[in-house]
CSV table of C-alpha atoms and ligand atoms in Angstrom, one decimal:
chain,number,residue,atom,x,y,z
A,1,MET,CA,65.4,263.6,123.6
A,2,LYS,CA,63.3,266.9,123.5
A,3,LYS,CA,59.8,266.5,124.1
A,4,VAL,CA,56.7,267.8,122.3
A,5,TYR,CA,53.1,268.4,123.3
A,6,ILE,CA,50.6,268.5,120.5
A,7,GLU,CA,47.0,268.9,120.5
A,8,THR,CA,44.8,268.3,117.1
A,9,TYR,CA,41.6,270.2,116.5
A,10,GLY,CA,39.3,269.6,113.7
A,11,CYS,CA,39.2,267.0,111.0
A,12,GLN,CA,40.4,263.7,110.4
A,13,MET,CA,42.9,265.3,108.0
A,14,ASN,CA,44.5,267.4,110.9
A,15,VAL,CA,44.6,264.0,113.2
A,16,ALA,CA,46.9,262.6,110.0
A,17,ASP,CA,48.9,265.9,109.4
A,18,THR,CA,49.8,265.5,113.3
A,19,GLU,CA,51.2,261.8,112.6
A,20,ILE,CA,53.3,263.6,109.7
A,21,ILE,CA,54.5,266.4,111.7
A,22,MET,CA,55.4,263.8,114.5
A,23,GLY,CA,57.5,261.7,112.1
A,24,LEU,CA,59.0,264.8,111.2
A,25,LEU,CA,59.8,265.9,114.9
A,26,ARG,CA,61.4,262.5,115.3
A,27,LYS,CA,64.0,263.1,113.2
A,28,GLU,CA,64.6,266.8,114.8
A,29,GLY,CA,65.1,264.7,118.3
A,30,PHE,CA,61.7,265.0,119.3
A,31,GLU,CA,59.3,262.5,121.3
A,32,ARG,CA,56.0,263.2,122.2
A,33,THR,CA,55.1,263.9,125.7
A,34,ASP,CA,50.9,264.3,127.1
A,35,ASP,CA,52.2,266.9,129.6
A,36,ALA,CA,52.4,270.3,128.3
A,37,SER,CA,53.9,271.8,131.4
A,38,SER,CA,57.4,269.6,130.7
A,39,ALA,CA,57.4,270.5,126.9
A,40,ASP,CA,60.2,272.1,124.8
A,41,LEU,CA,57.9,272.7,122.1
A,42,MET,CA,54.0,272.9,122.4
A,43,LEU,CA,52.0,272.6,119.2
A,44,VAL,CA,48.3,273.2,118.3
A,45,ASN,CA,47.1,272.0,115.1
A,46,THR,CA,44.2,273.9,114.5
A,47,CYS,CA,40.9,273.9,112.2
A,48,ALA,CA,39.8,277.2,110.4
A,49,ILE,CA,36.2,276.0,109.0
A,50,ARG,CA,34.2,277.8,111.5
A,51,ASP,CA,34.6,280.8,113.9
A,52,ASN,CA,34.0,278.8,117.1
A,53,ALA,CA,36.8,276.3,116.0
A,54,GLU,CA,39.1,279.3,115.8
A,55,GLN,CA,38.1,280.6,119.3
A,56,ARG,CA,38.6,277.9,121.1
A,57,VAL,CA,42.4,277.6,120.0
A,58,ILE,CA,42.7,281.6,120.8
A,59,GLY,CA,41.4,280.1,124.4
A,60,ARG,CA,43.6,276.8,124.3
A,61,LEU,CA,46.6,278.9,123.5
A,62,GLY,CA,45.9,281.4,126.4
A,63,GLU,CA,45.9,278.3,128.9
A,64,LEU,CA,49.2,277.2,127.2
A,65,LYS,CA,50.7,280.2,127.5
A,66,ARG,CA,50.8,279.4,130.9
A,67,HIS,CA,53.6,276.8,130.8
A,68,LYS,CA,55.9,278.8,129.1
A,69,ASN,CA,59.1,279.8,131.1
A,70,GLY,CA,61.8,281.5,128.8
A,71,GLN,CA,63.2,278.1,127.5
A,72,ASN,CA,60.5,276.4,125.6
A,73,LEU,CA,58.1,277.2,122.5
A,74,LEU,CA,54.6,277.6,121.4
A,75,GLY,CA,53.6,277.0,117.6
A,76,VAL,CA,50.5,277.2,116.0
A,77,VAL,CA,50.3,274.9,113.1
A,78,GLY,CA,47.4,273.8,110.3
A,79,CYS,CA,44.4,275.6,109.0
A,80,MET,CA,44.1,278.6,111.2
A,81,ALA,CA,48.1,279.5,111.4
A,82,GLN,CA,47.9,279.2,107.5
A,83,ARG,CA,44.9,281.5,107.1
A,84,LEU,CA,46.0,283.9,109.8
A,85,GLY,CA,49.4,283.6,109.1
A,86,ALA,CA,52.0,286.5,110.5
A,87,SER,CA,49.2,288.3,112.1
A,88,LEU,CA,48.2,285.9,114.6
A,89,LEU,CA,51.9,286.3,115.8
A,90,ASP,CA,50.8,289.8,116.3
A,91,ARG,CA,47.8,289.3,117.6
A,92,CYS,CA,49.3,286.5,120.3
A,93,PRO,CA,52.3,287.6,121.7
A,94,HIS,CA,52.9,284.2,123.5
A,95,VAL,CA,53.1,282.2,119.8
A,96,ASP,CA,57.1,281.8,118.7
A,97,LEU,CA,56.0,279.9,115.4
A,98,ILE,CA,53.4,279.4,112.8
A,99,ALA,CA,53.2,276.9,109.9
A,100,GLY,CA,50.6,276.2,107.9
A,101,PRO,CA,49.6,272.7,106.4
A,102,ASP,CA,52.7,272.8,103.7
A,103,GLY,CA,54.8,273.9,105.8
A,104,TYR,CA,55.2,271.3,108.1
A,105,ARG,CA,59.0,270.5,106.6
A,106,SER,CA,60.3,273.9,107.9
A,107,LEU,CA,59.6,272.8,111.0
A,108,GLY,CA,63.1,272.1,111.9
A,109,GLN,CA,64.3,275.4,110.7
A,110,LEU,CA,61.5,277.6,112.2
A,111,ILE,CA,62.2,275.8,115.9
A,112,LEU,CA,65.9,276.7,115.6
A,113,ARG,CA,65.4,280.0,114.4
A,114,ALA,CA,62.5,280.7,117.2
A,115,GLY,CA,64.5,279.2,119.6
A,116,GLU,CA,67.3,282.1,118.8
A,117,GLY,CA,64.1,284.5,119.6
A,118,ASP,CA,63.0,285.0,116.1
A,119,ARG,CA,59.2,285.2,115.7
A,120,VAL,CA,58.8,283.0,112.4
A,121,ALA,CA,56.0,281.4,110.0
A,122,ASP,CA,56.0,279.3,107.1
A,123,THR,CA,52.6,279.9,105.0
A,124,GLU,CA,53.7,279.3,101.4
A,125,PHE,CA,51.7,276.4,99.6
A,126,LYS,CA,53.2,274.2,98.1
A,127,ALA,CA,51.8,272.1,95.1
A,128,TRP,CA,53.8,269.6,95.1
A,129,GLU,CA,53.8,268.8,98.9
A,130,HIS,CA,52.9,264.9,99.6
A,131,TYR,CA,55.4,264.4,102.5
A,132,GLU,CA,56.3,261.5,100.5
A,133,ASP,CA,59.6,260.5,102.4
A,134,VAL,CA,58.1,260.9,105.9
A,135,THR,CA,57.0,258.2,108.0
A,136,PRO,CA,54.0,259.1,110.3
A,137,MET,CA,54.2,258.4,113.8
A,138,ARG,CA,51.3,256.6,114.2
A,139,SER,CA,49.6,255.8,117.6
A,140,GLY,CA,49.2,251.6,116.7
A,141,GLY,CA,45.8,250.3,116.3
A,142,ALA,CA,44.0,248.0,113.5
A,143,SER,CA,42.8,251.3,112.2
A,144,ALA,CA,44.9,254.1,110.0
A,145,PHE,CA,44.4,257.3,108.3
A,146,VAL,CA,46.2,257.7,104.9
A,147,THR,CA,46.1,260.6,103.2
A,148,VAL,CA,45.6,260.4,99.5
A,149,GLN,CA,45.1,263.6,98.2
A,150,ARG,CA,45.6,267.0,99.7
A,151,GLY,CA,44.1,270.7,99.0
A,152,CYS,CA,41.2,271.1,97.2
A,153,ASP,CA,40.1,272.7,93.5
A,154,HIS,CA,36.6,273.4,94.4
A,155,LYS,CA,35.3,277.0,95.0
A,156,CYS,CA,32.0,276.4,97.5
A,157,THR,CA,31.8,279.9,98.5
A,158,PHE,CA,31.1,279.2,102.4
A,159,CYS,CA,34.3,277.0,102.4
A,160,ILE,CA,37.5,278.2,103.6
A,161,VAL,CA,39.7,275.3,102.6
A,162,PRO,CA,40.7,276.5,99.6
A,163,MET,CA,42.6,279.1,101.0
A,164,THR,CA,44.5,277.4,103.8
A,165,ARG,CA,45.1,273.8,102.3
A,166,GLY,CA,46.0,275.2,99.1
A,167,PRO,CA,45.4,273.5,95.3
A,168,GLU,CA,44.3,269.7,95.2
A,169,ARG,CA,47.0,267.0,94.6
A,170,SER,CA,47.2,263.3,94.7
A,171,ARG,CA,49.3,261.2,95.6
A,172,ARG,CA,50.9,258.3,93.5
A,173,LEU,CA,48.5,255.0,93.8
A,174,ASP,CA,51.9,253.3,93.8
A,175,ASP,CA,53.1,255.1,97.2
A,176,VAL,CA,49.8,255.0,98.5
A,177,ILE,CA,49.4,251.2,98.1
A,178,ASN,CA,52.9,250.4,99.4
A,179,GLU,CA,52.3,252.8,102.5
A,180,ILE,CA,49.2,250.5,103.1
A,181,GLY,CA,51.0,247.4,102.5
A,182,GLY,CA,53.7,248.6,105.2
A,183,LEU,CA,50.6,249.2,107.8
A,184,ALA,CA,49.1,245.5,106.6
A,185,GLY,CA,52.2,244.3,108.0
A,186,ARG,CA,52.3,245.9,111.4
A,187,GLY,CA,48.8,244.6,111.8
A,188,VAL,CA,46.4,247.4,110.7
A,189,SER,CA,43.6,245.7,108.7
A,190,GLU,CA,41.4,248.8,108.5
A,191,VAL,CA,42.3,252.2,106.3
A,192,THR,CA,40.5,255.2,105.9
A,193,LEU,CA,41.6,256.9,102.7
A,194,LEU,CA,41.6,261.0,103.3
A,195,GLY,CA,40.9,264.0,100.9
A,196,GLN,CA,39.1,266.8,100.8
A,197,THR,CA,37.1,265.2,98.0
A,198,VAL,CA,38.8,262.2,98.2
A,199,ASN,CA,36.8,260.8,94.8
A,200,SER,CA,38.3,263.2,92.4
A,201,TYR,CA,41.3,261.4,93.4
A,202,HIS,CA,43.3,261.1,90.2
A,203,ASP,CA,47.1,260.8,89.9
A,204,GLY,CA,47.5,261.0,86.4
A,205,LYS,CA,47.2,257.7,85.8
A,206,SER,CA,44.7,256.0,87.9
A,207,ASP,CA,41.1,257.4,89.4
A,208,PHE,CA,39.8,256.7,92.7
A,209,ALA,CA,37.8,253.4,91.6
A,210,ASP,CA,41.4,252.1,90.6
A,211,LEU,CA,42.6,253.4,94.0
A,212,LEU,CA,39.7,251.6,96.2
A,213,ARG,CA,40.6,248.3,94.3
A,214,ALA,CA,44.0,248.3,94.9
A,215,ALA,CA,43.5,249.4,98.4
A,216,GLY,CA,41.1,246.6,99.2
A,217,ALA,CA,43.4,243.8,97.1
A,218,VAL,CA,46.3,244.3,99.9
A,219,PRO,CA,46.6,241.1,102.1
A,220,GLY,CA,45.8,241.6,105.4
A,221,ILE,CA,43.4,244.7,104.6
A,222,ARG,CA,39.9,243.7,105.6
A,223,ARG,CA,38.0,246.8,105.9
A,224,VAL,CA,38.4,250.2,103.4
A,225,ARG,CA,36.5,253.2,104.2
A,226,PHE,CA,37.4,256.9,102.7
A,227,THR,CA,36.2,260.5,103.8
A,228,SER,CA,35.0,263.2,102.1
A,229,PRO,CA,33.3,262.7,98.8
A,230,HIS,CA,31.8,265.3,96.7
A,231,PRO,CA,28.4,264.0,95.2
A,232,ASN,CA,30.0,264.8,91.7
A,233,ASP,CA,32.8,262.5,91.5
A,234,PHE,CA,30.7,259.1,92.3
A,235,THR,CA,31.6,258.0,89.0
A,236,ASP,CA,29.8,254.9,87.3
A,237,ARG,CA,33.4,253.3,87.5
A,238,VAL,CA,33.6,254.1,91.4
A,239,ILE,CA,30.5,253.1,92.3
A,240,GLU,CA,30.9,249.9,90.6
A,241,ALA,CA,34.5,249.8,92.5
A,242,MET,CA,32.7,250.1,95.7
A,243,ALA,CA,30.4,247.2,94.7
A,244,GLU,CA,32.9,244.8,93.7
A,245,THR,CA,35.4,245.4,96.1
A,246,PRO,CA,34.3,243.2,99.3
A,247,GLU,CA,36.7,245.3,101.4
A,248,VAL,CA,35.1,248.8,100.9
A,249,CYS,CA,32.9,249.6,103.5
A,250,GLU,CA,29.0,250.1,103.3
A,251,HIS,CA,28.9,253.7,104.5
A,252,VAL,CA,29.6,256.8,102.8
A,253,HIS,CA,29.7,260.3,104.5
A,254,LEU,CA,28.0,262.4,101.4
A,255,PRO,CA,27.9,266.1,102.6
A,256,ALA,CA,25.1,267.6,101.1
A,257,GLN,CA,25.2,271.0,102.8
A,258,SER,CA,21.6,272.1,101.4
A,259,GLY,CA,18.5,270.6,100.1
A,260,SER,CA,17.3,273.6,98.5
A,261,SER,CA,18.7,273.9,94.7
A,262,ARG,CA,18.5,277.5,95.1
A,263,VAL,CA,20.8,277.7,98.0
A,264,LEU,CA,23.1,274.8,96.8
A,265,LYS,CA,23.6,276.9,93.3
A,266,ARG,CA,24.8,280.0,95.4
A,267,MET,CA,26.8,277.6,97.5
A,268,LEU,CA,28.6,276.7,94.4
A,269,ARG,CA,27.9,273.0,94.9
A,270,ARG,CA,27.6,272.2,91.2
A,271,TYR,CA,24.6,269.7,92.0
A,272,ASN,CA,20.8,270.4,92.8
A,273,LYS,CA,18.1,268.3,95.3
A,274,GLU,CA,17.3,266.0,92.6
A,275,THR,CA,21.1,265.0,91.0
A,276,PHE,CA,21.8,264.6,95.0
A,277,VAL,CA,19.1,262.4,95.5
A,278,GLU,CA,19.9,260.6,92.3
A,279,CYS,CA,23.3,259.9,93.3
A,280,VAL,CA,22.2,258.5,96.4
A,281,ARG,CA,19.9,256.3,94.7
A,282,ARG,CA,23.4,254.8,92.6
A,283,LEU,CA,24.8,254.1,95.8
A,284,ARG,CA,21.9,252.4,97.0
A,285,ASP,CA,21.4,250.5,94.2
A,286,ALA,CA,24.9,249.4,94.2
A,287,VAL,CA,25.7,248.7,97.5
A,288,GLY,CA,23.3,247.0,99.6
A,289,GLY,CA,22.7,247.7,103.0
A,290,ILE,CA,24.9,251.2,102.5
A,291,ALA,CA,24.7,253.8,105.0
A,292,LEU,CA,24.7,257.2,104.8
A,293,THR,CA,25.4,260.4,106.4
A,294,THR,CA,25.9,264.0,105.8
A,295,ASP,CA,27.1,267.2,106.5
A,296,ILE,CA,24.5,270.2,106.8
A,297,ILE,CA,24.4,274.0,107.0
A,298,VAL,CA,21.7,275.8,107.8
A,299,GLY,CA,21.5,279.8,108.0
A,300,PHE,CA,23.4,280.2,105.0
A,301,PRO,CA,23.3,283.8,103.4
A,302,GLY,CA,19.5,284.2,101.7
A,303,GLU,CA,18.3,281.2,103.2
A,304,THR,CA,14.4,281.4,103.5
A,305,GLU,CA,12.2,279.3,105.4
A,306,ALA,CA,11.0,277.6,102.1
A,307,ASP,CA,14.8,276.8,101.3
A,308,PHE,CA,14.9,275.2,104.9
A,309,LEU,CA,12.0,273.0,104.5
A,310,GLU,CA,13.5,271.6,101.4
A,311,THR,CA,16.6,270.8,103.5
A,312,MET,CA,14.0,269.0,106.0
A,313,SER,CA,12.6,267.4,102.8
A,314,LEU,CA,15.8,266.3,101.5
A,315,VAL,CA,16.6,264.7,105.1
A,316,ARG,CA,13.2,262.7,105.2
A,317,GLU,CA,13.4,261.7,101.5
A,318,VAL,CA,17.4,260.2,102.1
A,319,GLU,CA,17.1,259.1,105.5
A,320,PHE,CA,20.3,259.8,106.3
A,321,ASP,CA,21.8,257.4,109.2
A,322,ASP,CA,23.5,260.8,110.7
A,323,ALA,CA,24.3,264.4,110.1
A,324,PHE,CA,26.7,266.7,111.2
A,325,THR,CA,24.7,270.0,111.3
A,326,PHE,CA,26.1,273.6,111.4
A,327,ARG,CA,25.0,277.0,111.8
A,328,TYR,CA,26.8,279.2,108.7
A,329,SER,CA,29.8,280.8,109.9
A,330,VAL,CA,30.9,283.7,107.7
A,331,ARG,CA,34.8,283.1,106.7
A,332,ASP,CA,36.7,286.0,105.7
A,333,GLY,CA,37.6,286.0,102.0
A,334,THR,CA,35.7,283.7,101.2
A,335,PRO,CA,32.5,284.2,98.2
A,336,ALA,CA,29.6,283.9,100.6
A,337,GLN,CA,31.0,286.8,102.8
A,338,LYS,CA,30.0,289.1,100.0
A,339,LEU,CA,26.0,287.7,99.6
A,340,GLY,CA,24.7,289.8,102.2
A,341,ASP,CA,21.4,288.6,103.5
A,342,VAL,CA,22.7,287.6,106.4
A,343,VAL,CA,20.2,285.3,108.4
A,344,SER,CA,19.7,286.1,111.9
A,345,LYS,CA,21.3,284.2,115.0
A,346,GLU,CA,17.5,283.1,116.5
A,347,VAL,CA,16.5,282.3,113.1
A,348,SER,CA,19.7,280.0,112.3
A,349,GLY,CA,19.5,278.7,116.0
A,350,GLU,CA,15.5,277.4,115.7
A,351,ARG,CA,16.3,275.8,112.4
A,352,LEU,CA,19.3,274.1,113.5
A,353,SER,CA,17.4,272.6,116.5
A,354,ARG,CA,14.3,271.5,114.3
A,355,LEU,CA,16.7,269.9,111.6
A,356,ILE,CA,18.6,268.3,114.9
A,357,GLU,CA,15.4,266.7,115.9
A,358,GLU,CA,14.6,265.6,112.6
A,359,VAL,CA,18.0,264.0,112.0
A,360,ARG,CA,17.8,262.2,115.4
A,361,SER,CA,14.2,261.1,115.1
A,362,ILE,CA,15.2,259.2,111.7
A,363,ALA,CA,18.4,257.9,113.1
A,364,ARG,CA,16.5,256.6,116.4
A,365,VAL,CA,14.5,254.5,113.5
A,366,LYS,CA,17.3,253.1,111.9
A,367,ASN,CA,18.9,251.6,114.6
A,368,ALA,CA,15.8,250.4,116.2
A,369,ALA,CA,15.4,248.4,113.0
A,370,MET,CA,19.0,246.9,113.6
A,371,VAL,CA,17.8,245.3,116.8
A,372,GLY,CA,18.2,241.6,116.3
A,373,GLU,CA,20.5,241.6,113.8
A,374,ALA,CA,24.3,240.0,113.9
A,375,ARG,CA,26.7,242.2,112.6
A,376,GLU,CA,30.8,242.0,112.0
A,377,VAL,CA,32.5,244.7,114.0
A,378,LEU,CA,35.9,245.7,114.8
A,379,VAL,CA,36.6,246.6,118.1
A,380,GLU,CA,38.1,250.2,118.5
A,381,LYS,CA,38.8,250.8,122.4
A,382,VAL,CA,37.6,250.9,125.9
A,383,ALA,CA,34.4,253.1,125.7
A,384,ARG,CA,34.8,256.5,126.9
A,385,ARG,CA,32.2,255.7,129.9
A,386,GLY,CA,32.0,252.9,131.7
A,387,GLU,CA,33.6,249.4,131.9
A,388,LEU,CA,32.2,248.5,127.8
A,389,LEU,CA,34.1,248.2,124.6
A,390,GLN,CA,33.7,250.4,121.8
A,391,SER,CA,33.4,248.8,118.6
A,392,ARG,CA,32.0,249.4,114.9
A,393,THR,CA,30.4,247.5,112.2
A,394,ARG,CA,31.3,247.8,108.4
A,395,ASN,CA,28.5,250.6,108.0
A,396,ASN,CA,29.6,252.9,110.4
A,397,LYS,CA,28.0,252.3,113.6
A,398,VAL,CA,29.2,252.4,116.9
A,399,VAL,CA,28.1,249.2,119.0
A,400,LEU,CA,28.9,249.2,122.9
A,401,LEU,CA,29.7,245.5,124.1
A,402,GLU,CA,31.5,243.7,127.0
A,403,GLY,CA,35.2,242.3,127.0
A,404,THR,CA,38.3,242.9,127.9
A,405,GLU,CA,41.2,245.1,126.4
A,406,GLU,CA,42.5,241.9,124.6
A,407,ASP,CA,39.8,242.0,122.4
A,408,ILE,CA,40.6,245.5,121.3
A,409,GLY,CA,41.8,245.6,117.3
A,410,GLY,CA,40.0,242.4,116.5
A,411,TYR,CA,36.9,241.4,114.9
A,412,GLN,CA,33.7,239.7,116.3
A,413,THR,CA,30.7,239.2,115.2
A,414,VAL,CA,28.0,240.6,117.6
A,415,ARG,CA,24.1,240.4,118.3
A,416,ILE,CA,22.5,243.9,118.3
A,417,THR,CA,20.7,243.5,121.3
A,418,GLY,CA,19.1,247.3,121.9
A,419,THR,CA,19.8,250.9,121.4
A,420,THR,CA,20.3,254.1,123.2
A,421,GLY,CA,19.3,255.9,120.0
A,422,SER,CA,22.6,256.9,118.8
A,423,THR,CA,24.4,254.0,119.8
A,424,LEU,CA,24.1,250.1,119.6
A,425,ILE,CA,24.3,247.9,122.4
A,426,GLY,CA,25.8,244.2,121.7
A,427,ILE,CA,26.7,240.7,122.8
A,428,PRO,CA,29.7,239.0,121.4
A,429,ALA,CA,28.2,236.2,119.3
A,430,ARG,CA,31.3,234.8,118.1
A,431,SER,CA,34.7,235.9,118.4
A,432,VAL,CA,37.1,235.8,115.5
A,433,ARG,CA,40.6,237.1,115.9
A,434,ASN,CA,41.2,238.4,112.6
A,435,GLU,CA,44.1,236.4,111.6
A,436,LEU,CA,45.3,237.9,108.5
A,437,ALA,CA,46.3,241.0,110.7
A,438,VAL,CA,48.3,239.1,113.6
A,439,VAL,CA,50.8,238.1,111.0
A,440,THR,CA,53.6,240.1,110.5
B,501,LIG,N1,30.0,277.5,108.0
B,501,LIG,C1,29.4,276.5,108.6
B,501,LIG,N2,29.8,275.3,108.2
B,501,LIG,C2,30.8,274.8,107.4
B,501,LIG,N3,31.2,273.8,106.7
B,501,LIG,C3,32.2,274.8,105.6
B,501,LIG,N4,32.3,275.4,105.9
B,501,LIG,C4,31.4,276.0,106.7
B,501,LIG,C5,31.0,277.4,107.2
B,501,LIG,N5,31.6,278.6,106.7
B,501,LIG,C6,30.6,272.6,106.9
B,501,LIG,C7,30.3,271.8,105.8
B,501,LIG,C8,31.5,271.0,105.3
B,501,LIG,C9,31.8,270.8,107.0
B,501,LIG,C10,33.6,270.3,107.1
B,501,LIG,O1,32.0,271.8,107.6
B,501,LIG,O2,29.2,270.9,106.0
B,501,LIG,O3,31.1,269.6,105.0
């Protein structure tokens, strides 16, 4: 067997794409290795969402170059590969091959040609590509990502994704449900449905509401999650399906981007502060105990202090459970690049600090309020530090608890005994293996 080393950066869809890439490369006779120096092929699956994501990859490519020995190959795949295309070959002479998110089927050919000394790229969009016949090579465990939609048709002015992942397309509901059925048969009990605006899913016959209900009905599936939705695509049908499907977890990651209606308009987000808050209200009315997290950009071109204060007021009004906060990063070719009105690094840095402080203090209060409660958790893995296990509640809070590796992949009811601010501490209240998930 030939050996492939692959590093993955960016979003969950990249993680899922790496599993597809591994599924394809297995057919080409590759097995995965964690040791770059002994690999026949080194791949970096990249992100292009912000400049720092790309800088990190450029740095890593420089390091991986050390392992090149005249026999092995170095490839760049994913969104940065798509964005820069062949120009990345000019910029990085040690890179042999390039493939964008729709180009993974060509990898076998690209590897062959690169092995003969050609430097090659496939960055063509294929609006039909779902890798439907490819069996993703998953790492195992109780949780799995399932891509249900690829690409994006939105035109948010800051965003590079439409230029890196091409037009939006949804898989057929039957195909998705068959895949989830197969996963459940192998012990998966939690699925996360992935799409760029996942709740706009539509396969021509069925919408996202149908998909949620069908995913929840698969025997053995106990938790259904999805990411990331767009506020405008939360139709009444979708919210009803969430409320009526017990398997759908009480957590939505709902990117707000800004709390200023003026900025939201310039971002072409197609909602304003009021309609965003209205969406939050509808979700909370329908789904008791739902946790909400968000993405926020500060320093978008032309953002004034007054605009930023609107974002702070939105954060306080909604009381998000957590937020990913970003400093605006200009992306080549996006409409926002032409807006001018650059916000200085000092100003956006200072706004970012204030925002993070606000988000943290709200999260702390919310997490502290959970102390004393009993919650069902799915044990995921050994926590990064110490001997504790990392588990997750239905509303997506991380709970650290004592246990053994045998507990991983099982469900337990834990009592929350404390919080470090961002994470919860729990003690097992009662251990319940997931009976359905262990039947194969
Ligand atoms: N600059 C900063 N953050 C961005 N995001 C997307 N594009 C940019 C950009 N140009 C953020 C958004 C999105 C998340 C995945 O990344 O908040 O929801």
